[in-house]
Amino acid sequence: MLIKKLRLKLEKIGKIYIIPTRYGLYFLLFVFILFLFSLIYGHSMAFTSTFLFVCLLMSSAVITNYNLKHIQVRSSSAKITTQVDHPSEVGLILNSLHERGAIWIEGYSSSNFDFEASPAIELSTKEKTQVKLSLRPHTRGIFQHSNWYLKTSYPIGLFTAWRPVSATLTIRVLPKSVDYNIVPLFLEETEMAHEHFMLVERKNDEDFYEYKPHAEGEPWRLIDWKVLAKSDVYLKKSFSADQRNGRYLFDYEKLVDLQHEERLSQLVFWTLQAIDTKIDFVVHLPGFKHQYFNSESSFENLWDLYATYKVPNS
Amino acid sequence: MILKHPYYNKLFTFQLFLLAATLPFVQQHPLPVLFFGLVLLLFPWFFLSLKDVAHKTIKISLVFFSLALVLNSYGTLKGLEPGLSLLLLVTLLKSSELATKRDQFIFLLMTVLSLVGHLLNVDQLIYVLYILLMALWMIRLFFSSEGYDERRSQSFRWSTKKSKDLFFIFAIAIPQAVLLFFFFPRFYVGNLSFSGSSPISKVGFIDELNPGDWSKTVEDRTPIFRASFQDGKPSRGGLYWRGAVLQKSLGFRWVVGDVPDDLERWGFFIGRGDIDRRYRVDFDSSFEHRLFTLPFTIRMDLKSHGRVLNTPGSLYQVHSSQSQAPRYEAATSPPWGAFDLSEQEREQYLQVPEVSNRLQRFATDFKSRFSSDQELIQGLLAYYHEQPFVYTLDPGSYLSRYPEDEFFFQRRRGFCEHYASFTGLLLRLWGIPARVVTGFQGGVYNPVGDYFVLRGEDAHAWVEAFTPEEGWTLVDPIRAIAPWRIEYGAEAFFLQLNGLDDPLNSDFEMNPSLWKRTLFTIDSYYYRANLFFTNYREDAQRSFLDYLGLSEFSPVRLLVFVGGIFFAFYLFSLFIYLPKRLPDPAYEMDFKLLKQSLLKAGFEKAPYQSAGHFHRLTEKHLPEHLRDDFSRLVHRYEILKYSSQTTSKSLERDFKKSIQLFIGELTRRG
């Protein structure tokens, strides 16, 4: 009964592994030399010193081991968004029943991620402490990472102990945001902008607002040819939508010179720039309908799309 | 300016540690080693400032120089002392490269190793405390050394938590060490080839007597050895501990000279004859190789490691590969009675250097007044007593051509060395074979522990004169000049001499003051504990186990036993630190209530569903007026659970209240 209980509890904390550090090995060598001393000289003082240092070694191992017990690790349920090859921080929350020495947390690196260890922190009793560790993703996608390990060499640094813990973190990795300098994103509605980022055509005149005189330099296609035919006046239709900035179309298929991943990178770059400057835009990816985004909307769906997009087989 | 650099701050801290660890044992090293060590200690930055290649070249050559220096000073590289000197120099050299954490750590370990090595020469219980302090300091230094923590953050510094843990380590390590001390099986490996005895003598006596050169020694109150007697306390006046015999007179100075070999005659008595008195001697530290013995010691049983050598002059020496404080039991016989010296011996013991006519005349005149040698000796002692000879520790130097004349005819001031030296010379002028003996006399009797403590101040010199009727007899001129020095011991006598106390009037030893008695008691217990500590070897361990009723245990079983105890200890500590489950926070309990009431209403939250997910699935099926409340509750719950801030009590109370309200509303509507 007791053993079963103990085993259950041990399973709950997980296994704690412990090995000597480089300094621990030096210390072991030192203790071994002392032991030789004691045997050669058969001397109480030498034996006592040896025993003392051996026991210091063992006690420090116990404390290092104990340092990792009774700690809960929690992850936030929110998705973390990052980009390929872009080092970013993720946060985990540590909750401890007792005070702790220096502990840091690391992730098990995989083909998708490289993790860097968090800085060492001291935990206080029954307080949540947020630890940040940085990761560098290799591929885009939506991943769930739940394998971490707590690590410590506290207090003397003679031993390193680690303990696998699990806390699921959802990480969405976008393509790397790269500007291939094909066209700069025009922040004002100019002819160049019209050439490259086609404004979305309107289906009907429901939002017709008024006629405005056509100014020189404005695109010819704005001219209302019917009015011109009737009255020989160059007028252009203005719509209620035009009171805002125009909508930009980010079209996957237009980026013909680039590879698949490069195209996505360029799209992400434009998208981020558009969000920063509060421009409404439309993204066109083959296999998906045109999707309209304005600066107030949530971009969750778009990020999911970028992270997981595959060109459909034609 | 250079001293303000953080690196040098660290360097000084580490050097301070090295100094603290080796300074008490500095006298164990010869002067050239110490001088070179001082240079290395004071100018490490000189080596640091050199460029890479020069740095390495110079350092390697310094290692070789240290090696040569040690070889030159000791004549050998074998043995503990040369090894320690070399270790000390190399450690000091190491102090010129403390840049990395690894270097610092190795430096600390080397220092502690040399400390332990030095402690092998003292073998005192009190030094256990010293090594404990040093270990504490070492770990403290390592804690704070740069780059201790591989993942250190700015916030991670020396804290009370760290000090607590440091003391905790020691608190659990010390009882374990004590346990190991008692139960770890001891076995004697024997002398390994790389240990050899040290040819350097360190303290006290040299094979020469130059009157006046002990004036510092006799002020030293360090205990040298303790002697206890089996058959009750002997009178202090008769306790002459012989250490060295000086046969060759150079006037006022005496040296060992060519030693006449009397081993054959002495060997006849060794191990035979009646036993007069049994005694035990325990040294506080290793004191050259001499074993101080009472006259006519014929049995010698060495309790510490080593081999006893009988040397001319009926003296004993120990030959050991270990500089261990000697401990031995010995027994004396009654005086050997009449015998004759050989021609060669007689010639040696009558050797006289050139003396002044005045002394020659005095000797002849004085001798003519007495008929026998015995009377002559008694007459001389009476002469010392009657004439204004002064016993003083500050007699000044005798530098004239015939210092013995200046001493005897003019100033008449001196202490044991002066009187012994002159008496020996005078006896030889009279044709009586004589030799000067150095050693200890008297000591302080500890009535609590029933033993004598012999200190530096008890150092003494006297004369042994040979008469065919009685053999070698002891002639101590101090008995005639300052009888109190012999009867009451050096401590009491010097106190009285300096006018600090007048202990001679009271019964000093039999009726000590409370303070004295306390000191005696402490000394007595310490002596016994130390005896137990230093003698705790195979035989002592066996008798200790017998005492505990564990006499059956062989070393292997003992090892298993110790292992078992440690296993039990760590299992016990595992139980003490048994993982306690973190208690569920209050909001979790409240949320559980909510889940239960929703379950009753037909909405089940699967374990894989997060709170948010559950909310999205459930919301649309709830009555409209509850939807807002529900989403607010879920949102709050997520904040409580996942925020990195510690949740406040008031927030939790609020949450609980709203959950109760929600449940109430839910159940009312069915």
Coordinates of C-alpha atoms in Angstrom, one line a residue, chain A:
Chain A
M1 CA 0.0 0.0 0.0
L2 CA 2.7 2.4 1.1
I3 CA 4.9 1.4 -1.8
K4 CA 2.0 1.9 -4.2
K5 CA 1.3 5.3 -2.7
L6 CA 5.0 6.2 -3.0
R7 CA 5.2 5.1 -6.6
L8 CA 2.1 7.1 -7.5
K9 CA 3.6 10.2 -5.9
L10 CA 6.9 9.6 -7.6
E11 CA 5.1 9.3 -10.9
K12 CA 3.4 12.6 -10.2
I13 CA 6.7 14.5 -9.7
G14 CA 8.4 12.6 -12.5
K15 CA 11.8 11.2 -12.5
I16 CA 14.7 13.5 -11.5
Y17 CA 18.0 12.8 -13.1
I18 CA 21.2 14.0 -11.6
I19 CA 24.8 13.9 -12.8
P20 CA 28.0 15.6 -11.6
T21 CA 29.0 18.7 -13.5
R22 CA 32.6 19.3 -14.6
Y23 CA 33.3 20.9 -11.2
G24 CA 31.7 18.0 -9.5
L25 CA 34.1 15.7 -11.3
Y26 CA 37.1 17.9 -10.2
F27 CA 35.7 17.7 -6.7
L28 CA 35.4 13.9 -6.9
L29 CA 39.0 13.7 -8.0
F30 CA 40.0 15.9 -5.1
V31 CA 38.1 13.6 -2.7
F32 CA 39.8 10.6 -4.2
I33 CA 43.2 12.2 -3.6
L34 CA 42.2 12.9 0.0
F35 CA 41.1 9.3 0.3
L36 CA 44.5 8.1 -0.9
F37 CA 46.1 10.5 1.5
S38 CA 44.1 8.9 4.3
L39 CA 45.0 5.4 3.4
I40 CA 48.7 6.2 3.0
Y41 CA 49.0 8.2 6.2
G42 CA 46.4 6.2 8.2
H43 CA 45.7 9.5 9.9
S44 CA 42.6 10.5 11.7
M45 CA 42.8 14.0 10.4
A46 CA 43.0 12.9 6.8
F47 CA 40.1 10.5 7.3
T48 CA 38.0 13.1 8.9
S49 CA 38.7 15.6 6.1
T50 CA 37.9 13.0 3.5
F51 CA 34.6 12.1 5.2
L52 CA 33.6 15.7 5.6
F53 CA 34.2 16.4 1.9
V54 CA 32.4 13.3 0.8
C55 CA 29.4 14.1 2.9
L56 CA 29.4 17.7 1.6
L57 CA 29.3 16.2 -1.9
M58 CA 26.4 13.9 -1.0
S59 CA 24.5 16.6 0.8
S60 CA 24.8 19.0 -2.1
A61 CA 23.5 16.3 -4.4
V62 CA 20.5 15.8 -2.2
I63 CA 19.7 19.5 -2.1
T64 CA 20.2 19.8 -5.9
N65 CA 17.8 17.0 -6.3
Y66 CA 15.3 18.4 -3.8
N67 CA 15.4 21.7 -5.6
L68 CA 13.3 20.4 -8.4
K69 CA 10.5 18.8 -6.4
H70 CA 7.0 20.2 -5.8
I71 CA 7.0 22.5 -8.7
Q72 CA 4.0 23.0 -11.0
V73 CA 4.5 24.2 -14.5
R74 CA 1.7 25.9 -16.4
S75 CA 1.5 27.2 -19.8
S76 CA -0.8 30.0 -21.1
S77 CA -3.7 28.7 -23.3
A78 CA -3.2 31.6 -25.8
K79 CA -1.5 30.8 -29.0
I80 CA 1.9 32.2 -29.4
T81 CA 2.7 33.7 -32.8
T82 CA 6.2 33.8 -34.2
Q83 CA 8.0 33.6 -37.4
V84 CA 10.5 31.1 -38.9
D85 CA 14.1 31.7 -37.8
H86 CA 12.8 34.6 -35.6
P87 CA 14.0 34.2 -32.0
S88 CA 11.1 34.9 -29.7
E89 CA 10.2 34.5 -26.1
V90 CA 7.6 32.1 -24.7
G91 CA 6.5 32.3 -21.1
L92 CA 5.8 29.5 -18.7
I93 CA 4.5 29.9 -15.2
L94 CA 6.2 28.1 -12.3
N95 CA 4.4 27.5 -9.1
S96 CA 6.3 26.2 -6.1
L97 CA 5.3 25.0 -2.6
H98 CA 8.6 26.1 -1.1
E99 CA 11.5 28.5 -1.7
R100 CA 13.9 27.4 -4.4
G101 CA 17.4 28.1 -5.5
A102 CA 18.3 28.8 -9.1
I103 CA 16.2 26.9 -11.5
W104 CA 15.9 27.3 -15.2
I105 CA 13.7 25.7 -17.8
E106 CA 14.6 24.4 -21.2
G107 CA 12.6 22.8 -24.0
Y108 CA 13.5 19.6 -25.8
S109 CA 14.7 20.8 -29.1
S110 CA 13.0 19.2 -32.1
S111 CA 13.1 19.4 -35.9
N112 CA 10.6 22.3 -35.5
F113 CA 12.3 24.3 -32.7
D114 CA 15.5 25.1 -31.0
F115 CA 15.1 26.2 -27.5
E116 CA 17.4 28.3 -25.4
A117 CA 17.4 27.9 -21.7
S118 CA 15.7 30.5 -19.6
P119 CA 17.7 32.5 -17.1
A120 CA 18.0 31.0 -13.7
I121 CA 15.3 32.2 -11.3
E122 CA 14.7 31.9 -7.6
L123 CA 11.2 30.8 -6.7
S124 CA 9.4 32.1 -3.6
T125 CA 6.9 30.1 -1.6
K126 CA 3.5 29.7 -3.2
E127 CA 3.9 32.4 -5.7
K128 CA 3.6 32.2 -9.4
T129 CA 6.7 33.1 -11.2
Q130 CA 6.8 33.7 -14.9
V131 CA 9.9 32.3 -16.7
K132 CA 10.7 33.3 -20.2
L133 CA 12.7 31.2 -22.5
S134 CA 13.5 31.9 -26.1
L135 CA 12.9 29.6 -29.0
R136 CA 13.8 29.7 -32.7
P137 CA 11.4 27.9 -35.0
H138 CA 12.6 26.1 -38.2
T139 CA 9.5 25.5 -40.1
R140 CA 6.1 27.2 -40.3
G141 CA 3.0 25.6 -39.0
I142 CA 0.9 25.3 -35.9
F143 CA 2.6 23.2 -33.3
Q144 CA 1.9 22.0 -29.8
H145 CA 5.0 21.7 -27.6
S146 CA 4.6 20.1 -24.3
N147 CA 8.0 18.6 -23.4
W148 CA 10.1 20.8 -21.2
Y149 CA 12.6 20.1 -18.5
L150 CA 13.4 22.0 -15.3
K151 CA 17.1 22.1 -14.6
T152 CA 19.3 23.3 -11.7
S153 CA 22.8 23.1 -10.4
Y154 CA 22.0 24.9 -7.2
P155 CA 23.5 25.2 -4.6
I156 CA 27.2 24.6 -5.2
G157 CA 27.2 23.7 -8.9
L158 CA 28.7 20.3 -8.3
F159 CA 25.7 18.5 -9.7
T160 CA 23.2 19.1 -12.4
A161 CA 19.7 17.8 -12.0
W162 CA 16.9 17.9 -14.5
R163 CA 13.3 16.8 -14.5
P164 CA 11.0 16.4 -17.5
V165 CA 7.8 18.3 -17.1
S166 CA 4.9 18.8 -19.5
A167 CA 2.9 21.9 -20.2
T168 CA 1.2 22.3 -23.6
L169 CA 2.0 25.5 -25.5
T170 CA 0.5 26.2 -28.9
I171 CA 2.9 28.0 -31.1
R172 CA 2.0 29.3 -34.5
V173 CA 4.9 29.8 -36.8
L174 CA 4.4 32.2 -39.7
P175 CA 6.6 32.3 -42.7
K176 CA 9.6 34.5 -42.3
S177 CA 8.7 38.1 -43.1
V178 CA 10.9 39.1 -46.0
D179 CA 10.7 42.0 -48.4
Y180 CA 12.1 40.8 -51.8
N181 CA 11.8 44.4 -53.0
I182 CA 9.5 43.5 -55.9
V183 CA 7.3 46.5 -55.2
P184 CA 7.4 48.7 -52.2
L185 CA 4.0 48.9 -50.5
F186 CA 2.6 52.3 -51.4
L187 CA 1.1 53.9 -48.4
E188 CA -0.8 56.4 -50.6
E189 CA -3.2 55.7 -53.3
T190 CA -1.1 56.4 -56.4
E191 CA -1.1 55.1 -60.0
M192 CA 1.8 52.8 -59.2
A193 CA -0.1 51.4 -56.3
H194 CA -3.1 50.8 -58.6
E195 CA -0.9 49.0 -61.0
H196 CA 0.5 46.6 -58.5
F197 CA -2.0 46.4 -55.8
M198 CA -5.3 46.3 -57.6
L199 CA -8.1 47.9 -55.7
V200 CA -11.1 45.7 -55.3
E201 CA -13.9 46.4 -57.9
R202 CA -17.3 47.2 -56.7
K203 CA -20.1 45.0 -57.6
N204 CA -22.9 47.6 -57.9
D205 CA -23.6 51.3 -57.3
E206 CA -25.2 50.8 -53.9
D207 CA -22.5 52.8 -52.3
F208 CA -22.4 55.5 -55.1
Y209 CA -21.8 58.8 -53.4
E210 CA -21.2 61.6 -55.9
Y211 CA -19.5 62.7 -59.1
K212 CA -16.2 64.4 -58.8
P213 CA -14.2 66.2 -61.5
H214 CA -11.4 64.0 -62.9
A215 CA -8.0 65.5 -62.1
E216 CA -5.0 65.1 -64.3
G217 CA -2.7 62.2 -63.4
E218 CA -5.6 60.1 -62.1
P219 CA -6.2 56.8 -63.7
W220 CA -8.2 56.9 -66.9
R221 CA -10.3 54.0 -65.8
L222 CA -11.9 56.1 -63.1
I223 CA -13.7 58.3 -65.7
D224 CA -17.3 57.6 -66.1
W225 CA -17.6 57.0 -69.8
K226 CA -21.3 57.3 -69.9
V227 CA -21.3 60.8 -68.5
L228 CA -18.5 61.7 -70.9
A229 CA -20.5 60.5 -73.8
K230 CA -23.5 62.5 -72.8
S231 CA -22.1 65.7 -71.6
D232 CA -18.4 65.7 -72.7
V233 CA -17.3 66.4 -69.1
Y234 CA -14.6 64.4 -67.4
L235 CA -16.2 63.2 -64.3
K236 CA -15.4 60.3 -62.0
K237 CA -17.7 58.4 -59.7
S238 CA -16.8 58.6 -56.1
F239 CA -18.1 55.9 -53.8
S240 CA -18.8 56.0 -50.1
A241 CA -16.0 53.4 -49.6
D242 CA -13.5 55.9 -51.1
Q243 CA -13.9 58.0 -48.0
R244 CA -11.6 55.5 -46.4
N245 CA -8.3 54.4 -47.8
G246 CA -8.5 52.0 -50.7
R247 CA -8.2 48.3 -50.2
Y248 CA -5.0 46.6 -51.3
L249 CA -4.9 43.2 -52.8
F250 CA -2.1 41.0 -51.8
D251 CA -2.1 38.4 -54.5
Y252 CA -0.1 35.2 -54.3
E253 CA -0.3 34.5 -58.0
K254 CA 1.1 37.9 -59.0
L255 CA 4.5 37.1 -57.4
V256 CA 5.6 35.0 -60.3
D257 CA 9.3 35.4 -59.9
L258 CA 9.4 33.9 -56.4
Q259 CA 9.3 30.4 -55.0
H260 CA 6.3 29.2 -52.9
E261 CA 7.9 30.0 -49.5
E262 CA 9.3 33.3 -50.7
R263 CA 5.9 34.3 -52.0
L264 CA 4.4 33.7 -48.6
S265 CA 7.2 35.6 -46.9
Q266 CA 6.6 38.5 -49.2
L267 CA 2.8 38.4 -48.4
V268 CA 3.6 38.3 -44.7
F269 CA 5.8 41.3 -45.0
W270 CA 3.2 43.3 -46.8
T271 CA 0.5 42.2 -44.4
L272 CA 2.5 43.2 -41.4
Q273 CA 3.3 46.6 -43.0
A274 CA -0.4 47.1 -43.8
I275 CA -1.4 46.3 -40.3
D276 CA 1.1 48.7 -38.9
T277 CA -0.1 51.5 -41.1
K278 CA -3.8 50.6 -40.7
I279 CA -4.5 49.9 -44.3
D280 CA -7.4 47.6 -45.2
F281 CA -6.4 44.8 -47.5
V282 CA -7.5 41.7 -49.3
V283 CA -5.4 38.6 -49.4
H284 CA -5.7 36.2 -52.3
L285 CA -4.3 32.7 -52.0
P286 CA -5.2 30.1 -54.6
G287 CA -7.8 27.8 -53.4
F288 CA -9.3 30.4 -51.1
K289 CA -11.8 33.1 -51.8
H290 CA -10.6 36.7 -51.5
Q291 CA -10.6 37.6 -47.9
Y292 CA -11.1 41.1 -46.8
F293 CA -9.4 42.4 -43.6
N294 CA -9.7 45.8 -42.1
S295 CA -7.6 47.2 -39.3
E296 CA -10.1 46.6 -36.6
S297 CA -10.6 42.9 -37.3
S298 CA -8.8 40.0 -35.7
F299 CA -6.2 38.5 -37.9
E300 CA -6.2 35.1 -36.2
N301 CA -7.7 33.3 -39.3
L302 CA -5.2 35.0 -41.6
W303 CA -2.2 33.9 -39.4
D304 CA -3.5 30.3 -39.3
L305 CA -3.8 30.5 -43.1
Y306 CA -0.2 31.7 -43.5
A307 CA 1.1 29.2 -41.0
T308 CA -0.5 26.2 -42.7
Y309 CA -1.1 27.2 -46.3
K310 CA -0.4 24.7 -49.0
V311 CA -1.0 25.2 -52.8
P312 CA -3.9 23.0 -53.8
N313 CA -3.2 20.5 -56.5
S314 CA -4.6 21.9 -59.7

